[in-house]
Tab-separated table of C-alpha atoms and ligand atoms in Angstrom:
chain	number	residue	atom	x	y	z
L	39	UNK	CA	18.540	15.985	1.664
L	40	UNK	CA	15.406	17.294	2.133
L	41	UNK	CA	15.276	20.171	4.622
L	42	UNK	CA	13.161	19.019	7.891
L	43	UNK	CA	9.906	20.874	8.182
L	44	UNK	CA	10.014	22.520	4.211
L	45	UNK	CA	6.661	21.801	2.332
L	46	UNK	CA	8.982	19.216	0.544
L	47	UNK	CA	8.919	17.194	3.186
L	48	UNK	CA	5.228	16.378	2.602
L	49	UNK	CA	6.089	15.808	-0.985
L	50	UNK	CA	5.623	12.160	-1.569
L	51	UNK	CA	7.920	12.097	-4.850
L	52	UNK	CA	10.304	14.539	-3.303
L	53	UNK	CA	10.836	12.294	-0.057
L	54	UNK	CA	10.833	8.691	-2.948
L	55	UNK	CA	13.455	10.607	-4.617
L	56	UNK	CA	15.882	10.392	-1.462
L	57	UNK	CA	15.577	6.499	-0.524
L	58	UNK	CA	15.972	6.467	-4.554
L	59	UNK	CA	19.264	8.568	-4.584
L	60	UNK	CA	20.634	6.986	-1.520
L	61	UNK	CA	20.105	3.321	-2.585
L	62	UNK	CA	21.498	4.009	-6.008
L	63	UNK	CA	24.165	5.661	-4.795
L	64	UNK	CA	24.728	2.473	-1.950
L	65	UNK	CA	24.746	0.142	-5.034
L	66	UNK	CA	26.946	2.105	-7.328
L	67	UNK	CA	24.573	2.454	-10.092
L	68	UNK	CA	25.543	4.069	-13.242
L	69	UNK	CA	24.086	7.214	-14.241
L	70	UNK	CA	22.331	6.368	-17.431
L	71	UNK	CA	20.642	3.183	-15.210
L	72	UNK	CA	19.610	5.995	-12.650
L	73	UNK	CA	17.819	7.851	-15.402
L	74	UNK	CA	15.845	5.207	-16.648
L	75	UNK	CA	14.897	3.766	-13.071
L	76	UNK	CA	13.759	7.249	-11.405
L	77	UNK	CA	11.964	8.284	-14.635
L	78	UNK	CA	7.829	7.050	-14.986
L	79	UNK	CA	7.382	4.804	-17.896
L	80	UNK	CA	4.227	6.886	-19.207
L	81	UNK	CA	2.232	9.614	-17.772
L	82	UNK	CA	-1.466	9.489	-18.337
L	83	UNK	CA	-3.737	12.652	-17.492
L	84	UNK	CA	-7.205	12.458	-18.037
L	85	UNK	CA	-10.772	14.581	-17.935
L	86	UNK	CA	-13.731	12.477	-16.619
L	87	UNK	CA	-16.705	14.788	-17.569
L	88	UNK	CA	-20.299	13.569	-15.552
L	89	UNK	CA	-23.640	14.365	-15.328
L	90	UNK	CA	-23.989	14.709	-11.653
L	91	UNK	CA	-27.679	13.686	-9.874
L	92	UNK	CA	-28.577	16.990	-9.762
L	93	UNK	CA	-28.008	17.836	-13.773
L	94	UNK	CA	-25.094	19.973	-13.116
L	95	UNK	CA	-22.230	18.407	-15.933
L	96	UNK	CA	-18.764	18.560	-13.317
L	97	UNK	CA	-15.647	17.535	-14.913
L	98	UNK	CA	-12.856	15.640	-12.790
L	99	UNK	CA	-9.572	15.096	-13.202
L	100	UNK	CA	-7.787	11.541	-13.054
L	101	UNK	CA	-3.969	9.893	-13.939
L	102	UNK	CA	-2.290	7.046	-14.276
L	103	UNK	CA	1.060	6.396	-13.894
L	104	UNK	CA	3.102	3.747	-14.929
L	105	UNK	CA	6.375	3.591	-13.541
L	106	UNK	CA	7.867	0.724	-14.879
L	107	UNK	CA	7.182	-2.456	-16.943
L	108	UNK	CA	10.549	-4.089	-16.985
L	109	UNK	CA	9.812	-7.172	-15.117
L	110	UNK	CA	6.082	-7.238	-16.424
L	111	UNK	CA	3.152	-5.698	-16.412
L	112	UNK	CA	2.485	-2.888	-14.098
L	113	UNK	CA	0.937	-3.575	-11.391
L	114	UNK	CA	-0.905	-0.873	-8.355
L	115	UNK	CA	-4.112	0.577	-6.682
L	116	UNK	CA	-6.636	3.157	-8.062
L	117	UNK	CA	-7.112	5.917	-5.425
L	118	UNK	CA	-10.196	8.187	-4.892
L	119	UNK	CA	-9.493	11.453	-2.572
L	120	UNK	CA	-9.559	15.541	-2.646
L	121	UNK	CA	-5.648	15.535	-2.711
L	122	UNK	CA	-4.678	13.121	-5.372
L	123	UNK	CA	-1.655	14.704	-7.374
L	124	UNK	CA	0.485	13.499	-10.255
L	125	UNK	CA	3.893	13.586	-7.998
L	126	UNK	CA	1.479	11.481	-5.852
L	127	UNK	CA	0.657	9.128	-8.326
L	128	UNK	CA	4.496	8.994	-9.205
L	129	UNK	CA	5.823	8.363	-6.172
L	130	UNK	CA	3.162	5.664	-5.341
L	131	UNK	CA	3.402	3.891	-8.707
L	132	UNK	CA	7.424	3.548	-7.840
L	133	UNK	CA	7.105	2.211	-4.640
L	134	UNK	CA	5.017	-0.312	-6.803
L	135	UNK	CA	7.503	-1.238	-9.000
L	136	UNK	CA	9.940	-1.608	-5.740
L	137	UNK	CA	6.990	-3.368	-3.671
L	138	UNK	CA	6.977	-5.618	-6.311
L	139	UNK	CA	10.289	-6.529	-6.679
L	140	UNK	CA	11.210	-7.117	-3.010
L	141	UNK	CA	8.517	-9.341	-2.941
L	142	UNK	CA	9.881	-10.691	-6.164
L	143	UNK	CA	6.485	-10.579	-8.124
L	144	UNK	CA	6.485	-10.362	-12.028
L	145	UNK	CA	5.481	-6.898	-12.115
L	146	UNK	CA	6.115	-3.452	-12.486
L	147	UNK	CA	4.717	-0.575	-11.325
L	148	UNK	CA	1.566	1.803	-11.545
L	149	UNK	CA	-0.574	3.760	-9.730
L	150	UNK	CA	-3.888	5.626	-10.639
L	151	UNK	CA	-6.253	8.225	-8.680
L	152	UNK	CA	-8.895	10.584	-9.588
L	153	UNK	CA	-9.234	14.207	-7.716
L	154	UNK	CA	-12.932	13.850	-5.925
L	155	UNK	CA	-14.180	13.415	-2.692
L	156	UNK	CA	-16.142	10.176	-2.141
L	157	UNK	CA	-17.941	11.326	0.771
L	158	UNK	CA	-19.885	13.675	-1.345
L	159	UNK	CA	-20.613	11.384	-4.060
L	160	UNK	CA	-23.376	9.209	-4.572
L	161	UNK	CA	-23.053	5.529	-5.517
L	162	UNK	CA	-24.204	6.311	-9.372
L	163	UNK	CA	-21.713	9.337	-9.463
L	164	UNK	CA	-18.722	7.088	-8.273
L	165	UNK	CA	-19.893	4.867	-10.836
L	166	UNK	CA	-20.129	7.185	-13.538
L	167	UNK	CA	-16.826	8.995	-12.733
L	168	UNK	CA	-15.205	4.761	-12.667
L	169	UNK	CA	-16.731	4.093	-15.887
L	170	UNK	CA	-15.497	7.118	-17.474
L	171	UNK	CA	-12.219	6.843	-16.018
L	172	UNK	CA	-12.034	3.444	-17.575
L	173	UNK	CA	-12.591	4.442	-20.693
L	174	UNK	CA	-10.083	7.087	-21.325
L	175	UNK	CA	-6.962	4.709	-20.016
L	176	UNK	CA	-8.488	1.407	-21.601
L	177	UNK	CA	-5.699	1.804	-24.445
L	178	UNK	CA	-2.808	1.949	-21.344
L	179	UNK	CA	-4.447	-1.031	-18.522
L	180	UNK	CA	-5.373	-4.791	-20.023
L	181	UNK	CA	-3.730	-8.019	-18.320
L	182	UNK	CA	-0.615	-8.264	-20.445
L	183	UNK	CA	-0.238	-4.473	-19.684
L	184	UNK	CA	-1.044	-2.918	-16.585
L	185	UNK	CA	-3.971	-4.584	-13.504
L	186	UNK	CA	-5.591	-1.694	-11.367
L	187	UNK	CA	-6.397	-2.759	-8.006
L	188	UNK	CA	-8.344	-0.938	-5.106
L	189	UNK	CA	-6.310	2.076	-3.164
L	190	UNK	CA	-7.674	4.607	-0.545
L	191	UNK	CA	-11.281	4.915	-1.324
L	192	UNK	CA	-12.213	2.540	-3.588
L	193	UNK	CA	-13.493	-1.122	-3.181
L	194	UNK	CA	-14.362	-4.077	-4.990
L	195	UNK	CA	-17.125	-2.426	-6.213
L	196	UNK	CA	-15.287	-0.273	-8.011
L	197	UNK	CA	-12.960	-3.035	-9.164
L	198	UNK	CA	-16.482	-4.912	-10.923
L	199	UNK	CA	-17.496	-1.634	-12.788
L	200	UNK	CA	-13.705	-1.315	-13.950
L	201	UNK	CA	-13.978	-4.799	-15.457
L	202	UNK	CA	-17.069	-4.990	-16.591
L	203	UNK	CA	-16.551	-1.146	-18.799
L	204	UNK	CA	-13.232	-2.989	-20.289
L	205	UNK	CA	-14.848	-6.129	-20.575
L	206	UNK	CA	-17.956	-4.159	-22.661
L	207	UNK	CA	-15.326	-2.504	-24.546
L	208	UNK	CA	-13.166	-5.789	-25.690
L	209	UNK	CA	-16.412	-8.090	-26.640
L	210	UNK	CA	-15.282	-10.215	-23.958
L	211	UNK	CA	-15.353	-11.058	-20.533
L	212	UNK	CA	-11.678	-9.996	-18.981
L	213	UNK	CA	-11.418	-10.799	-15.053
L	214	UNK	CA	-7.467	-10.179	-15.321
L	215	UNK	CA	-7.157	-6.899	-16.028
L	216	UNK	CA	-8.450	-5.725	-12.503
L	217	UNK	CA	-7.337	-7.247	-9.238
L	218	UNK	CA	-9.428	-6.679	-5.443
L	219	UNK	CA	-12.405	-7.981	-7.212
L	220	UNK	CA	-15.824	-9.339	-5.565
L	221	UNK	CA	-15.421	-13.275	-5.213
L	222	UNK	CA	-18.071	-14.007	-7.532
L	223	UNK	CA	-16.696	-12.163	-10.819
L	224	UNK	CA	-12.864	-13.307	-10.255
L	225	UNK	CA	-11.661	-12.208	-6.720
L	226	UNK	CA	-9.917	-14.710	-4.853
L	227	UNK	CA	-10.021	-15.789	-1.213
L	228	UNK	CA	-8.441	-13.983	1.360
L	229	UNK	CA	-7.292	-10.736	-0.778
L	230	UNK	CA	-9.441	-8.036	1.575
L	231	UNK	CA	-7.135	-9.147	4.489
L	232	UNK	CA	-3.885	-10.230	2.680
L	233	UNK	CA	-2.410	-6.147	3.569
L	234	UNK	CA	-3.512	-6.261	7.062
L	235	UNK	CA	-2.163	-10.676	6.914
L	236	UNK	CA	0.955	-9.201	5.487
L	237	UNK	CA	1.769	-6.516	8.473
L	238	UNK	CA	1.203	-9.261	11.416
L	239	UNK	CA	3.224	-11.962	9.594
L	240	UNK	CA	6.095	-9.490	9.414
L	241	UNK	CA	5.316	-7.701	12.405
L	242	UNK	CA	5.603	-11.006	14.146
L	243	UNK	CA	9.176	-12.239	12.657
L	244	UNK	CA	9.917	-8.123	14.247
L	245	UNK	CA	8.772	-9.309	17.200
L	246	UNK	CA	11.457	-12.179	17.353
L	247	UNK	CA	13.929	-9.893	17.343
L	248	UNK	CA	12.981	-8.335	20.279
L	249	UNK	CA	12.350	-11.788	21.862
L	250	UNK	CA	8.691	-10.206	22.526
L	251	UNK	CA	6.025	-13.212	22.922
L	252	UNK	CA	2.949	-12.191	20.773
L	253	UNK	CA	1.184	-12.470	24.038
L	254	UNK	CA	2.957	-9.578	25.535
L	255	UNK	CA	3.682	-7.250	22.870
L	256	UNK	CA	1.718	-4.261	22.111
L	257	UNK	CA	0.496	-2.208	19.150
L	258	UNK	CA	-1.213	0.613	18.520
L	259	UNK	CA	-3.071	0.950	15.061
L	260	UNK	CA	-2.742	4.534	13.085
L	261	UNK	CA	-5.840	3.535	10.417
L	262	UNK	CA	-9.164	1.366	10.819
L	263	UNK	CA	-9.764	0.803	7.043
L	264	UNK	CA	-9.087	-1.813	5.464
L	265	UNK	CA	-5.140	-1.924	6.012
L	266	UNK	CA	-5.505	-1.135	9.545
L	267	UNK	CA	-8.576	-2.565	10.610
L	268	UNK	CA	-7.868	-6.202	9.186
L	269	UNK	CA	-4.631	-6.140	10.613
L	270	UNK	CA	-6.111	-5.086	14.536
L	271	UNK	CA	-8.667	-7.794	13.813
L	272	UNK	CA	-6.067	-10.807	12.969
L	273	UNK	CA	-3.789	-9.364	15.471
L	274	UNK	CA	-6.034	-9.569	18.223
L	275	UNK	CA	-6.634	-13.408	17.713
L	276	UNK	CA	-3.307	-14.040	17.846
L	277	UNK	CA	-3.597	-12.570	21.298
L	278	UNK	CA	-1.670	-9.476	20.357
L	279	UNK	CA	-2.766	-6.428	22.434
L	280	UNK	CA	-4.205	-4.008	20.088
L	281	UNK	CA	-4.224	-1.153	22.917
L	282	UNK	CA	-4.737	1.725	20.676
L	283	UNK	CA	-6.976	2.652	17.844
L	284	UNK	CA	-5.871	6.079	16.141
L	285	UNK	CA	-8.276	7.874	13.079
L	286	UNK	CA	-8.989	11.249	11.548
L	287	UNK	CA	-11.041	11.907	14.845
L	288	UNK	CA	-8.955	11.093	17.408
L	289	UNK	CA	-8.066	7.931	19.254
L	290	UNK	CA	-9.100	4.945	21.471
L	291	UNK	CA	-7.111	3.508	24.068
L	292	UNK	CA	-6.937	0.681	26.525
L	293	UNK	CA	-4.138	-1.018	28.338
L	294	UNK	CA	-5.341	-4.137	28.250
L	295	UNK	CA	-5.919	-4.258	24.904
L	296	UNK	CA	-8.895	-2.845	22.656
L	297	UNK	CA	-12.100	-5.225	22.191
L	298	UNK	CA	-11.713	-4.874	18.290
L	299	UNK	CA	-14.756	-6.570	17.205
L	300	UNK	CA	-17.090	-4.386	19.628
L	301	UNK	CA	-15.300	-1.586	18.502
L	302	UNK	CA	-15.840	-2.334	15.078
L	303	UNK	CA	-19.628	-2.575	15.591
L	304	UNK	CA	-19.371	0.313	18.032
L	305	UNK	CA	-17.920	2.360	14.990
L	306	UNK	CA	-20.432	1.262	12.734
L	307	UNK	CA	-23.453	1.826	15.043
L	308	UNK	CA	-22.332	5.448	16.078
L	309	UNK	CA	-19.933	6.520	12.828
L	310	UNK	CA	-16.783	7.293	14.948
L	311	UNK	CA	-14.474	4.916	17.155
L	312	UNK	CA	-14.661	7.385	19.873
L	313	UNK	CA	-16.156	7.281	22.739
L	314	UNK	CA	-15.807	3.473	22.870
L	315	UNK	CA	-17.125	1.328	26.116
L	316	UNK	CA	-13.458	0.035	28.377
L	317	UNK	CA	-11.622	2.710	26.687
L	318	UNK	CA	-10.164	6.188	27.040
L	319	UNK	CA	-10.279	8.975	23.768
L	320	UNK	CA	-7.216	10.102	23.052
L	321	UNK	CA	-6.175	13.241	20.955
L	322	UNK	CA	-4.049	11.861	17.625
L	323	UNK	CA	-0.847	13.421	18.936
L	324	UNK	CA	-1.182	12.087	22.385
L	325	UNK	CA	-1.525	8.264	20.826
L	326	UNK	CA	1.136	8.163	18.342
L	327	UNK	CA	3.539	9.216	21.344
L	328	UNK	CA	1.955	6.256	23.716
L	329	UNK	CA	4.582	3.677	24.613
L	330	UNK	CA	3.653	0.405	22.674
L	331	UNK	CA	6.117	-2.302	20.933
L	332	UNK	CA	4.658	-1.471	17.896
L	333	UNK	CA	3.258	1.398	15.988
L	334	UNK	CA	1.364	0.760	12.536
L	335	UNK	CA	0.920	3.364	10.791
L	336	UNK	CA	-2.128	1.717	8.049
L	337	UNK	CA	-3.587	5.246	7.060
L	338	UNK	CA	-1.972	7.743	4.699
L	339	UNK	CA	1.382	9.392	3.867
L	340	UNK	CA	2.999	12.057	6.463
L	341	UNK	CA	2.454	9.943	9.574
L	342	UNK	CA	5.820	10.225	10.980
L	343	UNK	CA	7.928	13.044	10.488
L	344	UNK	CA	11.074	15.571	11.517
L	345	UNK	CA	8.438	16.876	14.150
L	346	UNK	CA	6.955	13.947	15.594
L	347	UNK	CA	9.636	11.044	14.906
L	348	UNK	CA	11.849	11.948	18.396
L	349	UNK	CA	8.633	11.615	20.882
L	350	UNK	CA	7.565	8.328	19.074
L	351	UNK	CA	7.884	5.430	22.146
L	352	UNK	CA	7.629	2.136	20.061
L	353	UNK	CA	10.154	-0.117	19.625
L	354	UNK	CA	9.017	-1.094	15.699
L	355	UNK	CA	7.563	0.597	13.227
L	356	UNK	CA	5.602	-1.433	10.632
L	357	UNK	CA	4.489	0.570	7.700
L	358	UNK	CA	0.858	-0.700	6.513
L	359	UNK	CA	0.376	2.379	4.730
L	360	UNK	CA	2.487	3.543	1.821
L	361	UNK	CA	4.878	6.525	2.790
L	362	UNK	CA	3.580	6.808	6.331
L	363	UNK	CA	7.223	8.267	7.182
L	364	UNK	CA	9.054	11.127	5.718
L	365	UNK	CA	12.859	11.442	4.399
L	366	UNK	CA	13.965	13.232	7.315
L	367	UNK	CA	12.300	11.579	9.627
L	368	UNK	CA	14.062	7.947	9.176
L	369	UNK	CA	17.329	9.773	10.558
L	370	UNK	CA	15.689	9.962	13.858
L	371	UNK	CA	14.100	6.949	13.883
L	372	UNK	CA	17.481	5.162	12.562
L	373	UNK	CA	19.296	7.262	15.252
L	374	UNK	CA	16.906	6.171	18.420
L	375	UNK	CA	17.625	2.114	16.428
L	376	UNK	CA	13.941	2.249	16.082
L	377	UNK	CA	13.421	-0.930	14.082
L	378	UNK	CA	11.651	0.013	10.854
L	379	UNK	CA	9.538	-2.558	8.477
L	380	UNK	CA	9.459	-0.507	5.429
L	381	UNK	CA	6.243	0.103	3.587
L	382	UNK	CA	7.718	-1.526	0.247
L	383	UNK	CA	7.843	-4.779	2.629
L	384	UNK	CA	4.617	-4.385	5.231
L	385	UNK	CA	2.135	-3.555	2.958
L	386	UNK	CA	3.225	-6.301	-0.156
L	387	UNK	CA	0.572	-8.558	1.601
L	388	UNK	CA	-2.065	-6.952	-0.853
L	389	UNK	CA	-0.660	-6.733	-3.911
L	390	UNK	CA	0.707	-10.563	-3.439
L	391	UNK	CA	-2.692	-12.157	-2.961
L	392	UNK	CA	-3.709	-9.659	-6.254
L	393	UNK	CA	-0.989	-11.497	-8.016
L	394	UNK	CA	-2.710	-14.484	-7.060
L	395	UNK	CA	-5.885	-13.491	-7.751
L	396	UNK	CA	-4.389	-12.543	-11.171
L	397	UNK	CA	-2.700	-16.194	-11.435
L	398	UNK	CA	-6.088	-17.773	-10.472
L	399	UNK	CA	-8.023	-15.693	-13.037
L	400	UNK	CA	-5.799	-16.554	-16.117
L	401	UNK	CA	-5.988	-20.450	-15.060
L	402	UNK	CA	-9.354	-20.291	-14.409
L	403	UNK	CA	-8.878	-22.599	-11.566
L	404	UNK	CA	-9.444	-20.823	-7.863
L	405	UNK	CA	-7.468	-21.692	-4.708
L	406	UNK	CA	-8.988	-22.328	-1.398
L	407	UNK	CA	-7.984	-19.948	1.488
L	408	UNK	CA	-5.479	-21.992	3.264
L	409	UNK	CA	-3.626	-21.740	0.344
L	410	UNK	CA	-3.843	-18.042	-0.270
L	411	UNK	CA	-2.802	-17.735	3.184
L	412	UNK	CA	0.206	-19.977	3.282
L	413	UNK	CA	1.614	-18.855	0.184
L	414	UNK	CA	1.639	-15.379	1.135
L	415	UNK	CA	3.196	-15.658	4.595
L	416	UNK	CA	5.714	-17.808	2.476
L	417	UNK	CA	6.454	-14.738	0.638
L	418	UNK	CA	6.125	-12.670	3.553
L	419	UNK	CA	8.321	-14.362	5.872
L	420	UNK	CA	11.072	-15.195	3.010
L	421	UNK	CA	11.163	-11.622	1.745
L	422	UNK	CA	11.531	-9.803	5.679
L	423	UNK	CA	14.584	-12.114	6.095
L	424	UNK	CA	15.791	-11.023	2.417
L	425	UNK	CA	15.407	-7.674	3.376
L	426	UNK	CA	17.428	-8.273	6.991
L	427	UNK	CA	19.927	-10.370	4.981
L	428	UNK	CA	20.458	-7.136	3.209
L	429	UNK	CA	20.688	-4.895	5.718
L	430	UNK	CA	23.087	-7.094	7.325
L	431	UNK	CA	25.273	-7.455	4.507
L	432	UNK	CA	25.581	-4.341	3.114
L	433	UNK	CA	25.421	-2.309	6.822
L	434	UNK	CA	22.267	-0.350	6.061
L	435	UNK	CA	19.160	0.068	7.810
L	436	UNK	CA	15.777	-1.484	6.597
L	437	UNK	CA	14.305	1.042	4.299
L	438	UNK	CA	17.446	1.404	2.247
L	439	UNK	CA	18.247	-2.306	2.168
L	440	UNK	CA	15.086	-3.163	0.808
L	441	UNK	CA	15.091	-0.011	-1.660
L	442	UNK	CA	18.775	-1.712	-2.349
L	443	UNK	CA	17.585	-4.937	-3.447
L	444	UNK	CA	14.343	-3.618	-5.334
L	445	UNK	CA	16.599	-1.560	-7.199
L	446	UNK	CA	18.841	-4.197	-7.946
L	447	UNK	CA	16.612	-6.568	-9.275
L	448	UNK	CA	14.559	-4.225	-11.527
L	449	UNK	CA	18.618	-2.795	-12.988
L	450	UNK	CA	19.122	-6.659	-13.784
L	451	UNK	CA	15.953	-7.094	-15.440
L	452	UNK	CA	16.420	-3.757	-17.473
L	453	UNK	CA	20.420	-4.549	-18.560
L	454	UNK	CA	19.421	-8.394	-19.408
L	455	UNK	CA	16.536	-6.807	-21.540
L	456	UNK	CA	18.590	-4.084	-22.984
L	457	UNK	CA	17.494	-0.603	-24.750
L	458	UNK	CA	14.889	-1.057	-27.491
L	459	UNK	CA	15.795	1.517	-30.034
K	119	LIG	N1	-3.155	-0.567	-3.397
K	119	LIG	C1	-2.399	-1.648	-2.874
K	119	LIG	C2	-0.962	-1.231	-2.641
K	119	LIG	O1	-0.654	-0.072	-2.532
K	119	LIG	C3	-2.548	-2.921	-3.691
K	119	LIG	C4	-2.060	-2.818	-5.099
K	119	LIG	C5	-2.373	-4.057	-5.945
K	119	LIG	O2	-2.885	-5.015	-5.414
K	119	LIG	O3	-2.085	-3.989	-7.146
K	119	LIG	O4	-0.087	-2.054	-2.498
């Protein structure tokens, strides 16, 4: 076990390592299984040298890690920020590879990043630094192979420049080999909000549980990006109160529930949420302890921890983001029966429309956005109640029952394919 408060505790393949241990351990795996399932695929380092506007030549540093391939390709999100590290990239790319299996997608794992800041970066520089990137892990990404997709920081815009440097290098047009796309060069309806469709399906089918009426329940929002922000906007017009906004700045809160659209336009108008007509600014500490139904954390890793996790007042949490919640900190949440949605379930919204979008692109025949949109909450719905099944069965909270059946299925996979030697 990780030791509460350590700088381990922030490590996101340190605290991946623990549901990993635990869920192996709950399912009796063998040893030589363990090994193969808790070790990356391939490892990918790279140096993305650029001529920055100024003249100046900077050289950046970018990965890619695949995780696994052993139920097909890998699959996962290219991520632009200061922090990006390789144990980040590794713990990410698993929970692909586990994402991806609860949701019971014909992937594997993967996830990419590059260390820069975006906010300093002109438009031509991000492209330059994409391009390049491209280039030096063409040999490792392709659609048979492995599909980048957006992450923190990076857009369909980016996703266009990926394709179209692969594309230049193969002689050929090649929509599949990126996902997150623009609409008009391969995207498909309805994958911006498919993470943020994702949360309120399953946040909903939470709400049952509780015997909370949409209409009455309450969430507040850690995140107004894409994750977050869809999922405030879809929630509201299903009459859910979105009563708190939280970002890097601080937060935004109403009891009645937050006009979302104004405050989107409010955000864009003045470059912060705070400060917001019908609403009272918050500090970041003071939201995340507000009393609320549900808390979605849609933002970054490190959300919820062994300091924070006892003052939480929420009945569910519903993990938009990817590792919002430390190791130690799901004792105390399982210990208060704080009903967790884990991120390998609340956040599979995106990277099932992308396997759609993927689908769409190899037929070369595109879906309309009803479609989209009842598929996934098929998958959605069908895969929470897996995961509860599981849970049920077995006597384990959320997060390890859906780590439990992940696990399984990719061990299945990997014994029916056997050891190429
Ligand atoms: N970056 C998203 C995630 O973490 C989407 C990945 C994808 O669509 O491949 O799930």
């Amino acid at each position: 076990m990780l030791a509460p408060h350590a700088a381990d505790e922030f490590n996101p393949w340190k605290n991946a390592a623990i549901r990993f241990e635990n869920a192996a351990a709950k399912l009796n795996l063998d040893d030589g299984m363990r090994k193969i399932l808790k070790t990356p695929s391939k490892e990918l380092t790279v140096a993305i040298p650029i001529i920055l506007d100024d003249g100046r030549v900077e050289v950046f540093t970018g990965y890619r890690v695949q995780h696994s391939i052993a139920r097909g390709p890998a699959k996962g999100g290219i991520r632009y920020a200061p922090d990006v590290s390789l144990d980040e990239m590794r713990a990410l790319a698993s929970w692909m590879t586990w994402k991806c299996a609860v949701v019971n997608l014909p992937y594997g794992g993967a996830k990419g990043g590059v260390i820069c800041d975006p906010a300093i970066l002109s438009q031509i520089e991000l492209e330059r630094i994409t391009r390049r990137y491209t280039a030096e892990i063409l040999d490792i990404i392709g659609p048979e192979k492995d599909i980048p997709a957006p992450d923190m920081n990076t857009n369909e815009q980016t996703m266009a420049w990926i394709m179209d440097t692969y594309s230049m290098h193969k002689r050929e047009t090649t929509t599949g080999v990126v996902t997150g796309k623009p609409l008009n060069l391969g995207g498909s309806l309805g994958r911006p909000e498919a993470t943020g469709r994702g949360c309120l399906f399953v946040t909903r089918e939470a709400l049952k549980k509780f015997e909370i009426p949409p209409s009455r329940a309450t969430v507040v929002i850690q995140g107004f990006g894409n994750v977050g922000g869809m999922a405030a906007r879809l929630m509201a017009k299903q009459g859910i109160k979105v009563v708190c906004i939280i970002e890097t700045d601080g937060a935004v809160y109403n009891a009645n529930g937050l006009d979302i659209e104004a405050l989107m336009k409010h955000r864009r108008e003045t470059g912060s949420i705070l400060d917001f007509s019908e609403s009272q600014n918050l500090s970041s500490d003071e939201a995340l302890r507000l009393q609320c139904d549900v808390l979605l954390p849609a933002a970054k890793e490190n959300v919820i921890t062994s300091e924070n996790a006892a003052s939480l007042n929420c009945k569910i949490v519903c993990e938009g983001a990817n590792g919002p919640t430390t190791a130690p900190a799901d004792h105390i949440l399982a210990e208060r029966g704080i009903f967790v949605v884990p991120d390998i379930l609340a956040n599979a919204g995106g990277v099932t429309v992308s396997y759609f979008e993927w689908v769409q692109d190899r037929q070369g025949y595109f879906w309309n956005e009803k479609l989209v949109n009842e598929r996934l909450e098929e998958i959605m719905v069908n895969s929470f109640y897996d995961v509860l099944k599981y849970a049920c069965e077995h006597n384990v909270e959320n997060r390890t029952a859906a780590y439990m059946l992940a696990l399984d299925r990719v061990a299945f996979a990997i014994k029916l394919r056997g050891l190429y030697a």
